[in-house]
Amino acid sequence: MAHRVLGAAAGLLILLASILAFVVPLGRSGGVRIPLGLGLILAGAQAYIGMNLAQWSGIPLVMVGHLVMGFVSIVLINQAVLAVSPGIPPQAPAPVLLLLARTCEWLLLAVVFLGGWVSATGAGLACPDFPTCRGVPLPDADYAGLIGGLFNPEVDPRLFLAPSALAALHVLHRTLGGVLLVLLTGLSFGVTSNPKVPALSRMGLGLNGLIFLTVVVAFALVQRHLPMALGALHVFVAIITLVWVGRIRQGLIVSERASSAIEGAGETPSSPLSSGVPAPSTGSVAERLRSQLGKTRGGLMSFLQGRGAVDRAFMEDLEAQLLMADLGVTATQEIIAHLSDNLEREELSDRETLRARLRAHLRDLILPVSQPLVVPAEVRPYVILVVGVNGVGKTTTIGKLAKRLQQRGLSVMLAAGDTFRAAAVEQLEAWGERNEVPVIAQHTGADSASVIYDALEAAKARKVDVLIADTAGRLHNKSNLMEELSKVKRIMARLDPSAPHEVLLVLDGGTGQNAVNQARQFHEAVGLTGLVLTKLDGTAKGGVLFALARQFGIPIRFIGIGESIDDLRDFDADEFIAALFDEEAGSTLH
């Protein structure tokens, strides 16, 4: 009775899902409607067989067909779910793995068919030992007699099949099951170790567990003489395995389609970067740095040009200029006090002397935070968590950083943890395609912590040198959003207590004192270890760099001085000061 109730409930749910597929926009596609439609037909067929099973109970084909239709229905429902929310990002094509996954699915259905036949004929006890049958690996059995027993509509199969035929059926089920386990093991190893499909590594590990559980349950079934509970568990494990392989197969199909789309277009997939990342800039680093910092230099230093007495009015103008350049009140007052206290009276008539003193003091402010990012050789994978509000260039910075690390000879993987902003995943995948680095991603709206956890697992399995994790842009004054970042750190610590090894905050150099507020809030939430200042080429308020150095002392790892992929530079205090004061200097930016 319970079987009928559950079957009826499942049928009603499939019917409801089929109706919704024609109503809800998300389900209006062949990938959803066709599997649900076929599933509804199979559910109807199962219901019809179930109502007439009493009069057909002697026909093994009917009983086995009823079981197999249930498994196929599960495959179709799983396919419809994956069509709506695949949960597996596009990866590089792996046609051999895709063929293997499809083979495993069909072979698993064949093993289910044989298992149902074994149950229908009572052949489960024909081989009371394991892994041999009646003491030998392959006993003499009537394999030809199986066909007649399967299609005989008149005779009870328990009376028709001789013991030798029952043994043949049991051996056939075991043999095909053994072949299936070998293929499943190959599939598991393939998706766990293949660098083309890093996002499937966790699925491969799960498949390993299912294979082990299948062997244990099969052995226990024979040793315990087929108890009902173990039989039910055997069927349940087969269902989970079928669904699991289906999800792996779907991920590999997505890989094939993504590859075909790229080859068909002849270029990188369309994305926010579809216009292409600008080509590398020409000219030396020092020249480009001086050029890109022109606005910052003009905002800070134009008032120092010319000659004249450095009187009180001039010092007030200097203070105003420093404040407008966003050095902040604290840093500005400290600079003015330092200059006033250390300039001799006779030096107050020489602006060049004042300029030199100002230069020296600004250098002293930022020299302690001039600490480029170092990736220790003993830490693998080295995890970099990138945070920041929307619009600061966070994803672009990640793409450029990946390129820089590759130039150092490090292997890189990206985690698309920004699952909320539209096209964020596609943008990061475009950078991954350009830099030829794997990107671990899920669908929009997925849990960011889960994505980054999967990426860390994949990075460990692939022995990747550096994992760079993107996060959703968030307002620094929203405590609930900031708490999500803390959650990401806690989740990562489950796999690696020391992760993340670097927490980089990306700041827009043109936002002024708001950047200081952002740094304060993010530092309190996740403990920043490094800063990246972008867009310094487009603002006259680059003085915020000095304010950040003065207030927090957090190392400034990189600065963005242009749109080129090579315009993310290691921050060097001496080079920055030289460019700011428009001086010739040997390039020390790397």
Coordinates of C-alpha atoms in Angstrom, one line a residue:
M1 CA 0.0 0.0 0.0
A2 CA 2.8 2.4 0.9
H3 CA 4.4 1.7 -2.5
R4 CA 1.1 2.7 -4.3
V5 CA 0.8 5.9 -2.2
L6 CA 4.3 7.0 -2.9
G7 CA 4.0 6.1 -6.6
A8 CA 0.8 8.2 -6.8
A9 CA 2.5 11.1 -5.1
A10 CA 5.4 11.0 -7.4
G11 CA 3.1 10.9 -10.4
L12 CA 1.2 13.9 -9.2
L13 CA 4.4 15.8 -8.7
I14 CA 5.6 15.0 -12.2
L15 CA 2.2 16.2 -13.5
L16 CA 2.5 19.4 -11.6
A17 CA 6.0 20.0 -12.8
S18 CA 4.9 19.3 -16.4
I19 CA 2.2 21.9 -16.1
L20 CA 4.6 24.5 -14.5
A21 CA 7.0 23.9 -17.4
F22 CA 4.4 25.6 -19.7
V23 CA 3.7 28.4 -17.3
V24 CA 6.9 29.4 -15.6
P25 CA 9.3 31.2 -18.0
L26 CA 12.4 29.3 -16.6
G27 CA 10.9 26.0 -17.7
R28 CA 9.8 27.0 -21.2
S29 CA 12.5 25.1 -23.0
G30 CA 12.8 21.7 -24.7
G31 CA 15.5 20.7 -22.1
V32 CA 12.8 20.9 -19.4
R33 CA 9.5 20.1 -21.2
I34 CA 10.7 17.0 -23.1
P35 CA 12.1 15.1 -20.0
L36 CA 9.1 16.0 -17.9
G37 CA 6.7 14.9 -20.7
L38 CA 8.4 11.6 -21.1
G39 CA 8.5 11.2 -17.3
L40 CA 4.8 11.8 -17.2
I41 CA 4.2 9.1 -19.8
L42 CA 6.3 6.6 -17.9
A43 CA 4.5 7.5 -14.7
G44 CA 1.2 6.7 -16.4
A45 CA 2.6 3.4 -17.7
Q46 CA 3.8 2.5 -14.3
A47 CA 0.5 3.3 -12.7
Y48 CA -1.3 1.1 -15.3
I49 CA 1.1 -1.8 -14.7
G50 CA 0.8 -1.4 -11.0
M51 CA -2.9 -1.7 -11.1
N52 CA -2.7 -4.9 -13.2
L53 CA 0.4 -6.4 -11.6
A54 CA -1.5 -9.1 -9.9
Q55 CA -2.6 -10.8 -13.1
W56 CA 0.8 -10.2 -14.7
S57 CA 2.9 -11.2 -11.7
G58 CA 4.2 -14.4 -13.5
I59 CA 5.8 -12.5 -16.3
P60 CA 9.3 -11.4 -15.4
L61 CA 9.5 -9.0 -18.3
V62 CA 6.5 -7.0 -16.9
M63 CA 8.0 -6.9 -13.4
V64 CA 11.4 -5.9 -14.6
G65 CA 9.9 -3.3 -17.0
H66 CA 8.0 -1.7 -14.1
L67 CA 11.3 -1.4 -12.1
V68 CA 13.3 0.0 -15.1
M69 CA 10.6 2.5 -15.9
G70 CA 11.0 3.9 -12.4
F71 CA 14.7 4.3 -12.9
V72 CA 14.3 6.0 -16.3
S73 CA 11.7 8.3 -14.8
I74 CA 14.4 9.4 -12.2
V75 CA 16.9 10.0 -15.0
L76 CA 14.4 12.2 -16.8
I77 CA 13.5 14.2 -13.8
N78 CA 17.1 14.7 -12.9
Q79 CA 17.7 15.9 -16.5
A80 CA 14.9 18.5 -16.2
V81 CA 16.3 19.8 -12.9
L82 CA 19.8 20.1 -14.5
A83 CA 18.3 22.0 -17.4
V84 CA 16.9 24.6 -15.1
S85 CA 19.8 24.8 -12.7
P86 CA 22.9 22.9 -13.9
G87 CA 25.1 24.0 -11.0
I88 CA 28.2 23.0 -12.9
P89 CA 30.2 25.7 -14.8
P90 CA 31.4 25.3 -18.4
Q91 CA 34.9 23.8 -18.7
A92 CA 37.3 22.6 -21.4
P93 CA 35.9 19.8 -23.5
A94 CA 36.6 16.2 -22.4
P95 CA 34.9 14.0 -25.1
V96 CA 36.4 10.7 -23.8
L97 CA 35.0 11.4 -20.3
L98 CA 31.6 12.3 -21.8
L99 CA 31.5 9.1 -23.7
L100 CA 32.4 7.2 -20.6
A101 CA 29.7 8.9 -18.5
R102 CA 27.1 8.1 -21.1
T103 CA 28.2 4.5 -21.3
C104 CA 28.0 4.2 -17.5
E105 CA 24.5 5.5 -17.5
W106 CA 23.3 3.0 -20.1
L107 CA 25.2 0.1 -18.5
L108 CA 23.8 1.0 -15.1
L109 CA 20.2 0.8 -16.5
A110 CA 21.2 -2.7 -17.9
V111 CA 22.5 -3.8 -14.5
V112 CA 19.2 -2.5 -13.0
F113 CA 17.3 -4.6 -15.6
L114 CA 19.2 -7.7 -14.6
G115 CA 18.8 -7.0 -10.9
G116 CA 15.1 -6.7 -11.3
W117 CA 15.1 -10.0 -13.2
V118 CA 17.1 -11.6 -10.4
S119 CA 14.6 -10.5 -7.9
A120 CA 11.6 -11.6 -10.1
T121 CA 13.0 -15.1 -10.5
G122 CA 14.5 -15.7 -7.1
A123 CA 17.9 -16.0 -8.5
G124 CA 19.5 -14.0 -5.7
L125 CA 20.4 -17.2 -3.8
A126 CA 21.5 -19.2 -6.8
C127 CA 25.1 -18.2 -5.8
P128 CA 25.4 -18.3 -2.0
D129 CA 29.1 -17.3 -2.0
F130 CA 30.9 -14.2 -3.1
P131 CA 32.9 -13.3 -5.2
T132 CA 32.7 -16.9 -6.6
C133 CA 29.5 -18.8 -7.5
R134 CA 29.2 -22.3 -6.1
G135 CA 32.9 -22.3 -5.4
V136 CA 34.1 -21.4 -8.9
P137 CA 34.5 -18.0 -10.7
L138 CA 32.3 -19.0 -13.6
P139 CA 30.1 -22.1 -13.0
D140 CA 28.5 -24.2 -15.7
A141 CA 25.1 -22.6 -16.2
D142 CA 22.2 -22.6 -18.7
Y143 CA 22.7 -19.1 -20.2
A144 CA 20.6 -19.9 -23.2
G145 CA 17.6 -20.9 -21.1
L146 CA 17.3 -17.4 -19.7
I147 CA 15.6 -16.0 -22.9
G148 CA 12.8 -18.4 -22.8
G149 CA 12.2 -17.8 -19.1
L150 CA 12.1 -14.0 -19.7
F151 CA 9.4 -14.0 -22.4
N152 CA 7.3 -17.0 -21.4
P153 CA 3.8 -15.5 -20.5
E154 CA 2.3 -18.7 -19.2
V155 CA 4.7 -20.4 -16.8
D156 CA 5.8 -19.2 -13.4
P157 CA 9.5 -18.4 -13.8
R158 CA 10.3 -19.8 -10.4
L159 CA 9.1 -23.2 -11.8
F160 CA 10.4 -22.7 -15.3
L161 CA 14.0 -21.7 -14.6
A162 CA 16.3 -24.6 -13.6
P163 CA 18.9 -24.0 -10.9
S164 CA 21.6 -23.8 -13.7
A165 CA 19.6 -21.0 -15.4
L166 CA 19.2 -19.1 -12.2
A167 CA 22.9 -19.4 -11.6
A168 CA 23.5 -18.1 -15.1
L169 CA 21.3 -15.1 -14.4
H170 CA 23.0 -14.3 -11.1
V171 CA 26.5 -14.6 -12.7
L172 CA 25.4 -12.4 -15.6
H173 CA 24.2 -9.7 -13.2
R174 CA 27.4 -9.9 -11.2
T175 CA 29.6 -9.8 -14.3
L176 CA 27.9 -6.8 -15.8
G177 CA 27.9 -5.1 -12.4
G178 CA 31.7 -5.7 -12.2
V179 CA 32.2 -4.2 -15.6
L180 CA 30.1 -1.2 -14.5
L181 CA 32.2 -0.7 -11.3
V182 CA 35.4 -0.7 -13.4
L183 CA 34.0 1.9 -15.7
L184 CA 32.6 4.0 -12.9
T185 CA 36.0 3.9 -11.2
G186 CA 37.6 5.1 -14.4
L187 CA 35.0 7.9 -14.7
S188 CA 35.7 8.9 -11.1
F189 CA 39.4 9.0 -11.6
G190 CA 39.0 10.9 -14.8
V191 CA 36.9 13.7 -13.4
T192 CA 39.0 13.9 -10.3
S193 CA 42.4 14.2 -12.0
N194 CA 41.6 15.8 -15.3
P195 CA 42.6 19.5 -15.3
K196 CA 40.1 20.2 -18.1
V197 CA 37.2 19.7 -15.6
P198 CA 38.3 21.0 -12.2
A199 CA 34.7 21.8 -11.1
L200 CA 33.8 18.1 -11.3
S201 CA 36.4 16.9 -8.9
R202 CA 34.1 16.9 -5.9
M203 CA 31.6 14.9 -8.0
G204 CA 34.3 12.4 -8.7
L205 CA 35.1 12.0 -5.0
G206 CA 31.5 11.4 -4.3
L207 CA 31.3 8.8 -7.0
N208 CA 34.2 7.0 -5.3
G209 CA 32.2 6.8 -2.1
L210 CA 29.2 5.4 -4.0
I211 CA 31.3 2.7 -5.6
F212 CA 32.7 1.7 -2.3
L213 CA 29.1 1.6 -0.8
T214 CA 27.9 -0.5 -3.7
V215 CA 30.5 -3.2 -3.2
V216 CA 29.9 -3.3 0.5
V217 CA 26.1 -3.7 0.2
A218 CA 26.5 -6.3 -2.6
F219 CA 28.8 -8.4 -0.5
A220 CA 26.5 -8.1 2.6
L221 CA 23.5 -9.1 0.5
V222 CA 25.1 -12.4 -0.4
Q223 CA 26.5 -13.1 3.1
R224 CA 23.3 -12.2 4.8
H225 CA 21.1 -14.2 2.4
L226 CA 19.2 -11.2 0.9
P227 CA 17.6 -9.5 3.8
M228 CA 14.9 -7.0 2.7
A229 CA 16.5 -4.0 4.3
L230 CA 19.8 -4.5 2.4
G231 CA 17.9 -5.2 -0.8
A232 CA 16.2 -1.8 -0.4
L233 CA 19.5 -0.1 0.3
H234 CA 21.0 -1.8 -2.8
V235 CA 18.3 -0.2 -4.9
F236 CA 18.6 3.2 -3.2
V237 CA 22.4 3.3 -3.8
A238 CA 21.8 2.4 -7.5
I239 CA 19.3 5.4 -7.7
I240 CA 21.8 7.8 -6.2
T241 CA 24.6 6.5 -8.4
L242 CA 22.4 7.0 -11.5
V243 CA 21.6 10.6 -10.5
W244 CA 25.2 11.3 -9.7
V245 CA 26.5 10.0 -13.0
G246 CA 23.8 12.0 -14.7
R247 CA 25.1 15.2 -13.1
I248 CA 28.6 14.4 -14.2
R249 CA 27.5 13.7 -17.7
Q250 CA 25.6 17.0 -17.8
G251 CA 28.6 18.9 -16.7
L252 CA 30.6 17.3 -19.5
I253 CA 27.9 18.1 -22.0
V254 CA 28.1 21.8 -20.9
S255 CA 31.8 21.6 -21.5
E256 CA 31.3 20.4 -25.1
R257 CA 28.7 23.0 -25.9
A258 CA 30.8 25.8 -24.4
S259 CA 33.8 24.7 -26.5
S260 CA 31.6 24.5 -29.7
A261 CA 30.3 28.0 -29.1
I262 CA 33.8 29.3 -28.8
E263 CA 35.1 27.5 -31.9
G264 CA 32.0 28.6 -33.9
A265 CA 32.5 32.2 -33.1
G266 CA 36.2 32.0 -33.6
E267 CA 36.8 34.2 -30.5
T268 CA 36.3 34.5 -26.8
P269 CA 32.7 34.1 -25.7
S270 CA 30.6 37.3 -25.5
S271 CA 30.8 38.9 -22.1
P272 CA 31.4 42.2 -20.5
L273 CA 35.0 41.8 -21.9
S274 CA 33.7 40.9 -25.4
S275 CA 35.4 44.0 -26.8
G276 CA 38.7 42.5 -25.6
V277 CA 41.1 43.4 -22.9
P278 CA 43.3 46.3 -24.2
A279 CA 46.6 45.3 -25.7
P280 CA 49.7 45.8 -23.5
S281 CA 50.8 49.4 -23.4
T282 CA 54.0 50.6 -25.0
G283 CA 56.8 52.5 -23.4
S284 CA 58.8 51.9 -20.2
V285 CA 57.1 51.3 -16.9
A286 CA 58.4 54.6 -15.5
E287 CA 57.2 56.6 -18.5
R288 CA 53.7 55.1 -18.3
L289 CA 53.6 55.6 -14.6
R290 CA 54.5 59.2 -14.9
S291 CA 52.0 59.7 -17.7
Q292 CA 49.1 57.9 -15.9
L293 CA 49.7 59.8 -12.7
G294 CA 49.5 63.1 -14.4
K295 CA 46.2 64.1 -12.9
T296 CA 47.3 63.0 -9.4
R297 CA 50.5 64.9 -9.8
G298 CA 48.7 68.0 -11.1
G299 CA 46.3 67.9 -8.1
L300 CA 49.0 67.6 -5.5
M301 CA 51.9 69.5 -6.9
S302 CA 50.8 72.3 -9.2
F303 CA 50.8 74.8 -6.3
L304 CA 54.5 74.1 -5.7
Q305 CA 55.6 75.5 -9.0
G306 CA 57.2 78.9 -9.2
R307 CA 59.1 81.0 -6.6
G308 CA 58.0 83.0 -3.7
A309 CA 58.0 83.1 0.1
V310 CA 56.5 80.2 2.0
D311 CA 54.4 82.3 4.3
R312 CA 51.4 81.4 6.4
A313 CA 49.0 82.0 3.6
F314 CA 51.0 79.6 1.4
M315 CA 51.0 76.9 4.2
E316 CA 47.2 77.3 4.4
D317 CA 46.9 76.8 0.7
L318 CA 49.2 73.8 0.9
E319 CA 47.0 72.3 3.6
A320 CA 43.9 72.9 1.5
Q321 CA 45.5 71.3 -1.5
L322 CA 46.5 68.2 0.5
L323 CA 42.9 67.9 1.9
M324 CA 41.4 68.2 -1.6
A325 CA 43.8 65.5 -2.8
D326 CA 42.3 63.3 -0.2
L327 CA 45.2 62.8 2.1
G328 CA 42.8 63.1 5.0
V329 CA 42.8 65.4 8.0
T330 CA 45.1 63.3 10.1
A331 CA 47.8 62.9 7.5
T332 CA 47.5 66.5 6.3
Q333 CA 47.9 68.0 9.8
E334 CA 50.9 65.7 10.4
I335 CA 52.6 66.8 7.2
I336 CA 51.9 70.5 7.8
A337 CA 53.2 70.3 11.4
H338 CA 56.3 68.4 10.2
L339 CA 57.1 70.9 7.5
S340 CA 56.6 73.9 9.9
D341 CA 58.7 72.3 12.6
N342 CA 61.6 71.2 10.4
L343 CA 62.1 74.1 8.0
E344 CA 64.5 76.7 9.1
R345 CA 63.5 80.4 8.7
E346 CA 65.9 81.0 5.8
E347 CA 64.4 78.0 4.0
L348 CA 60.9 79.4 4.1
S349 CA 61.7 81.5 1.0
D350 CA 62.6 78.5 -1.1
R351 CA 59.8 76.4 -2.5
E352 CA 62.2 73.9 -3.9
T353 CA 63.4 73.1 -0.4
L354 CA 59.8 72.8 0.7
R355 CA 59.1 70.5 -2.2
A356 CA 62.1 68.3 -1.3
R357 CA 61.0 68.1 2.4
L358 CA 57.4 67.3 1.3
R359 CA 58.7 64.6 -1.0
A360 CA 60.8 63.0 1.7
H361 CA 57.9 63.0 4.2
L362 CA 55.4 61.5 1.7
R363 CA 58.0 58.8 0.9
D364 CA 58.4 58.1 4.6
L365 CA 54.6 57.7 4.9
I366 CA 54.2 55.1 2.2
L367 CA 57.6 53.3 2.4
P368 CA 56.4 50.9 5.3
V369 CA 53.4 49.7 3.2
S370 CA 55.4 49.2 0.1
Q371 CA 55.3 45.4 0.3
P372 CA 54.7 43.5 -2.9
L373 CA 52.8 40.2 -2.8
V374 CA 55.0 37.2 -2.1
V375 CA 53.7 33.7 -2.7
P376 CA 55.7 31.3 -0.4
A377 CA 56.8 28.1 -2.1
E378 CA 55.8 26.0 0.8
V379 CA 52.1 27.0 0.7
R380 CA 50.1 25.2 -1.9
P381 CA 47.5 26.2 -2.9
Y382 CA 48.1 29.9 -1.9
V383 CA 44.6 31.3 -1.5
I384 CA 43.9 34.9 -2.3
L385 CA 40.4 36.2 -1.3
V386 CA 39.5 39.4 -3.2
V387 CA 36.9 41.7 -1.7
G388 CA 35.5 45.1 -2.4
V389 CA 32.4 47.1 -3.2
N390 CA 30.8 47.0 -6.7
G391 CA 32.3 49.1 -9.4
V392 CA 35.9 49.3 -8.2
G393 CA 37.3 46.9 -10.8
K394 CA 37.5 43.8 -8.6
T395 CA 36.9 41.2 -11.3
T396 CA 39.2 43.0 -13.8
T397 CA 41.9 43.2 -11.1
I398 CA 41.6 39.4 -10.6
G399 CA 42.1 38.8 -14.3
K400 CA 45.2 41.0 -14.4
L401 CA 46.5 39.5 -11.2
A402 CA 46.2 36.0 -12.7
K403 CA 48.3 37.1 -15.6
R404 CA 51.0 38.5 -13.4
L405 CA 51.2 35.4 -11.3
Q406 CA 51.4 33.3 -14.5
Q407 CA 54.3 35.4 -15.6
R408 CA 56.1 34.4 -12.4
G409 CA 55.7 30.8 -13.4
L410 CA 52.8 30.0 -11.0
S411 CA 49.7 27.9 -12.0
V412 CA 46.5 29.8 -11.2
M413 CA 42.9 28.9 -10.7
L414 CA 40.0 31.3 -10.4
A415 CA 36.8 30.9 -8.2
A416 CA 33.8 32.9 -9.4
G417 CA 32.4 33.7 -5.9
D418 CA 30.5 36.7 -7.2
T419 CA 27.3 34.8 -7.8
F420 CA 24.9 37.8 -7.4
R421 CA 26.0 40.4 -10.0
A422 CA 24.6 39.8 -13.5
A423 CA 27.3 38.6 -15.9
A424 CA 30.0 38.5 -13.1
V425 CA 30.6 34.8 -13.7
E426 CA 30.8 35.3 -17.5
Q427 CA 33.2 38.2 -17.1
L428 CA 35.5 36.1 -14.9
E429 CA 35.3 33.2 -17.3
A430 CA 36.3 35.5 -20.2
W431 CA 39.4 36.4 -18.2
G432 CA 40.0 32.7 -17.5
E433 CA 39.7 31.9 -21.2
R434 CA 42.1 34.8 -22.1
N435 CA 44.7 33.7 -19.5
E436 CA 44.1 30.0 -20.1
V437 CA 43.3 29.3 -16.4
P438 CA 40.5 27.2 -15.1
V439 CA 37.5 28.9 -13.5
I440 CA 35.3 27.2 -10.9
A441 CA 31.8 28.6 -11.1
Q442 CA 28.1 27.9 -10.5
H443 CA 24.9 29.5 -11.7
T444 CA 23.9 33.0 -10.7
G445 CA 22.4 33.1 -7.2
A446 CA 24.4 30.1 -5.9
D447 CA 26.0 30.2 -2.5
S448 CA 29.3 32.0 -2.7
A449 CA 30.9 30.1 0.1
S450 CA 30.0 26.8 -1.6
V451 CA 31.6 27.9 -4.8
I452 CA 34.8 28.9 -3.1
Y453 CA 34.8 25.7 -1.1
D454 CA 34.5 23.6 -4.3
A455 CA 37.3 25.7 -5.9
L456 CA 39.6 25.1 -2.9
E457 CA 38.9 21.4 -3.1
A458 CA 39.7 21.4 -6.9
A459 CA 42.9 23.5 -6.4
K460 CA 44.1 20.9 -3.8
A461 CA 43.3 18.0 -6.1
R462 CA 45.0 19.7 -9.1
K463 CA 48.0 20.8 -7.0
V464 CA 47.5 24.4 -8.2
D465 CA 49.9 27.0 -6.9
V466 CA 47.5 29.9 -6.4
L467 CA 43.7 30.1 -6.1
I468 CA 42.2 33.6 -6.5
A469 CA 38.6 33.8 -5.2
D470 CA 36.3 36.6 -6.3
T471 CA 33.5 37.7 -4.0
A472 CA 30.2 39.6 -4.5
G473 CA 30.6 43.3 -4.3
R474 CA 28.9 44.6 -1.2
L475 CA 28.3 47.8 0.7
H476 CA 30.8 48.2 3.4
N477 CA 28.2 49.6 5.8
K478 CA 25.8 46.5 5.5
S479 CA 26.6 44.2 8.5
N480 CA 24.7 41.2 7.1
L481 CA 26.7 41.3 3.8
M482 CA 29.9 41.7 5.6
E483 CA 29.0 38.7 7.7
E484 CA 28.8 36.6 4.6
L485 CA 32.5 37.3 4.0
S486 CA 33.3 36.0 7.4
K487 CA 31.3 32.9 6.5
V488 CA 33.4 32.4 3.4
K489 CA 36.6 32.5 5.6
R490 CA 35.1 30.0 8.0
I491 CA 34.1 27.6 5.2
M492 CA 37.6 27.8 3.7
A493 CA 39.1 27.0 7.1
R494 CA 37.5 23.6 7.0
L495 CA 39.7 22.5 4.2
D496 CA 42.8 24.7 5.1
P497 CA 42.9 26.3 8.6
S498 CA 45.4 28.8 7.2
A499 CA 43.2 29.9 4.3
P500 CA 42.8 32.5 3.0
H501 CA 46.5 33.4 3.0
E502 CA 45.9 36.8 1.5
V503 CA 42.8 39.0 1.8
L504 CA 43.0 41.8 -0.9
L505 CA 40.7 44.8 -0.8
V506 CA 40.3 46.5 -4.1
L507 CA 39.7 50.2 -3.8
D508 CA 38.9 52.9 -6.4
G509 CA 41.5 55.6 -6.1
G510 CA 39.0 58.2 -7.2
T511 CA 36.5 57.7 -4.3
G512 CA 38.6 59.7 -1.8
Q513 CA 37.8 59.4 1.8
N514 CA 35.1 56.8 1.1
A515 CA 38.0 54.4 0.3
V516 CA 39.2 55.0 3.9
N517 CA 35.8 54.1 5.3
Q518 CA 35.7 51.0 3.1
A519 CA 39.1 49.8 4.3
R520 CA 38.1 50.3 7.9
Q521 CA 34.9 48.3 7.6
F522 CA 36.4 45.4 5.5
H523 CA 39.4 45.3 7.8
E524 CA 37.2 44.8 10.9
A525 CA 35.1 42.2 9.1
V526 CA 37.7 39.9 7.5
G527 CA 41.2 41.2 8.5
L528 CA 42.8 42.7 5.4
T529 CA 46.4 41.7 4.5
G530 CA 46.7 43.8 1.4
L531 CA 45.3 46.6 -0.7
V532 CA 44.9 47.2 -4.4
L533 CA 44.3 50.8 -5.6
T534 CA 42.8 51.0 -9.1
K535 CA 42.0 53.8 -11.5
L536 CA 44.8 56.1 -10.3
D537 CA 45.2 57.2 -13.9
G538 CA 41.8 58.9 -13.9
T539 CA 41.8 60.9 -10.7
A540 CA 43.4 63.9 -9.2
K541 CA 42.7 62.5 -5.7
G542 CA 45.5 59.9 -5.5
G543 CA 46.4 61.2 -2.1
V544 CA 44.1 58.7 -0.5
L545 CA 47.0 56.3 -0.9
F546 CA 48.9 58.3 1.8
A547 CA 45.8 58.4 4.0
L548 CA 45.4 54.7 3.9
A549 CA 49.1 54.2 4.7
R550 CA 48.9 56.6 7.6
Q551 CA 45.7 55.2 9.2
F552 CA 46.0 51.5 8.7
G553 CA 49.5 50.5 7.7
I554 CA 48.1 47.7 5.5
P555 CA 50.5 46.7 2.8
I556 CA 49.7 48.1 -0.6
R557 CA 50.3 45.2 -3.0
F558 CA 49.3 46.7 -6.4
I559 CA 48.2 49.8 -8.1
G560 CA 46.2 50.1 -11.3
I561 CA 47.5 52.8 -13.6
G562 CA 45.6 52.0 -16.8
E563 CA 43.3 49.7 -18.8
S564 CA 46.0 47.4 -20.2
I565 CA 46.3 43.9 -18.8
D566 CA 49.9 44.9 -17.9
D567 CA 48.9 48.1 -16.0
L568 CA 48.4 46.3 -12.7
R569 CA 51.8 47.0 -11.1
D570 CA 53.5 45.9 -7.9
F571 CA 53.5 49.0 -5.7
D572 CA 56.9 50.5 -5.1
A573 CA 57.1 53.6 -2.9
D574 CA 60.3 55.0 -4.5
E575 CA 58.9 54.6 -8.1
F576 CA 55.6 56.0 -7.1
I577 CA 57.1 59.1 -5.5
A578 CA 59.4 59.7 -8.5
A579 CA 56.4 59.5 -10.8
L580 CA 54.4 61.7 -8.6
F581 CA 57.1 64.4 -8.6
D582 CA 57.7 63.9 -12.3
E583 CA 61.3 62.8 -11.8
E584 CA 63.5 60.5 -13.8
A585 CA 64.1 57.2 -11.9
G586 CA 65.0 53.7 -12.7
S587 CA 61.9 51.5 -12.8
T588 CA 61.5 49.4 -9.8
L589 CA 57.9 48.5 -10.4
H590 CA 57.5 45.0 -11.5

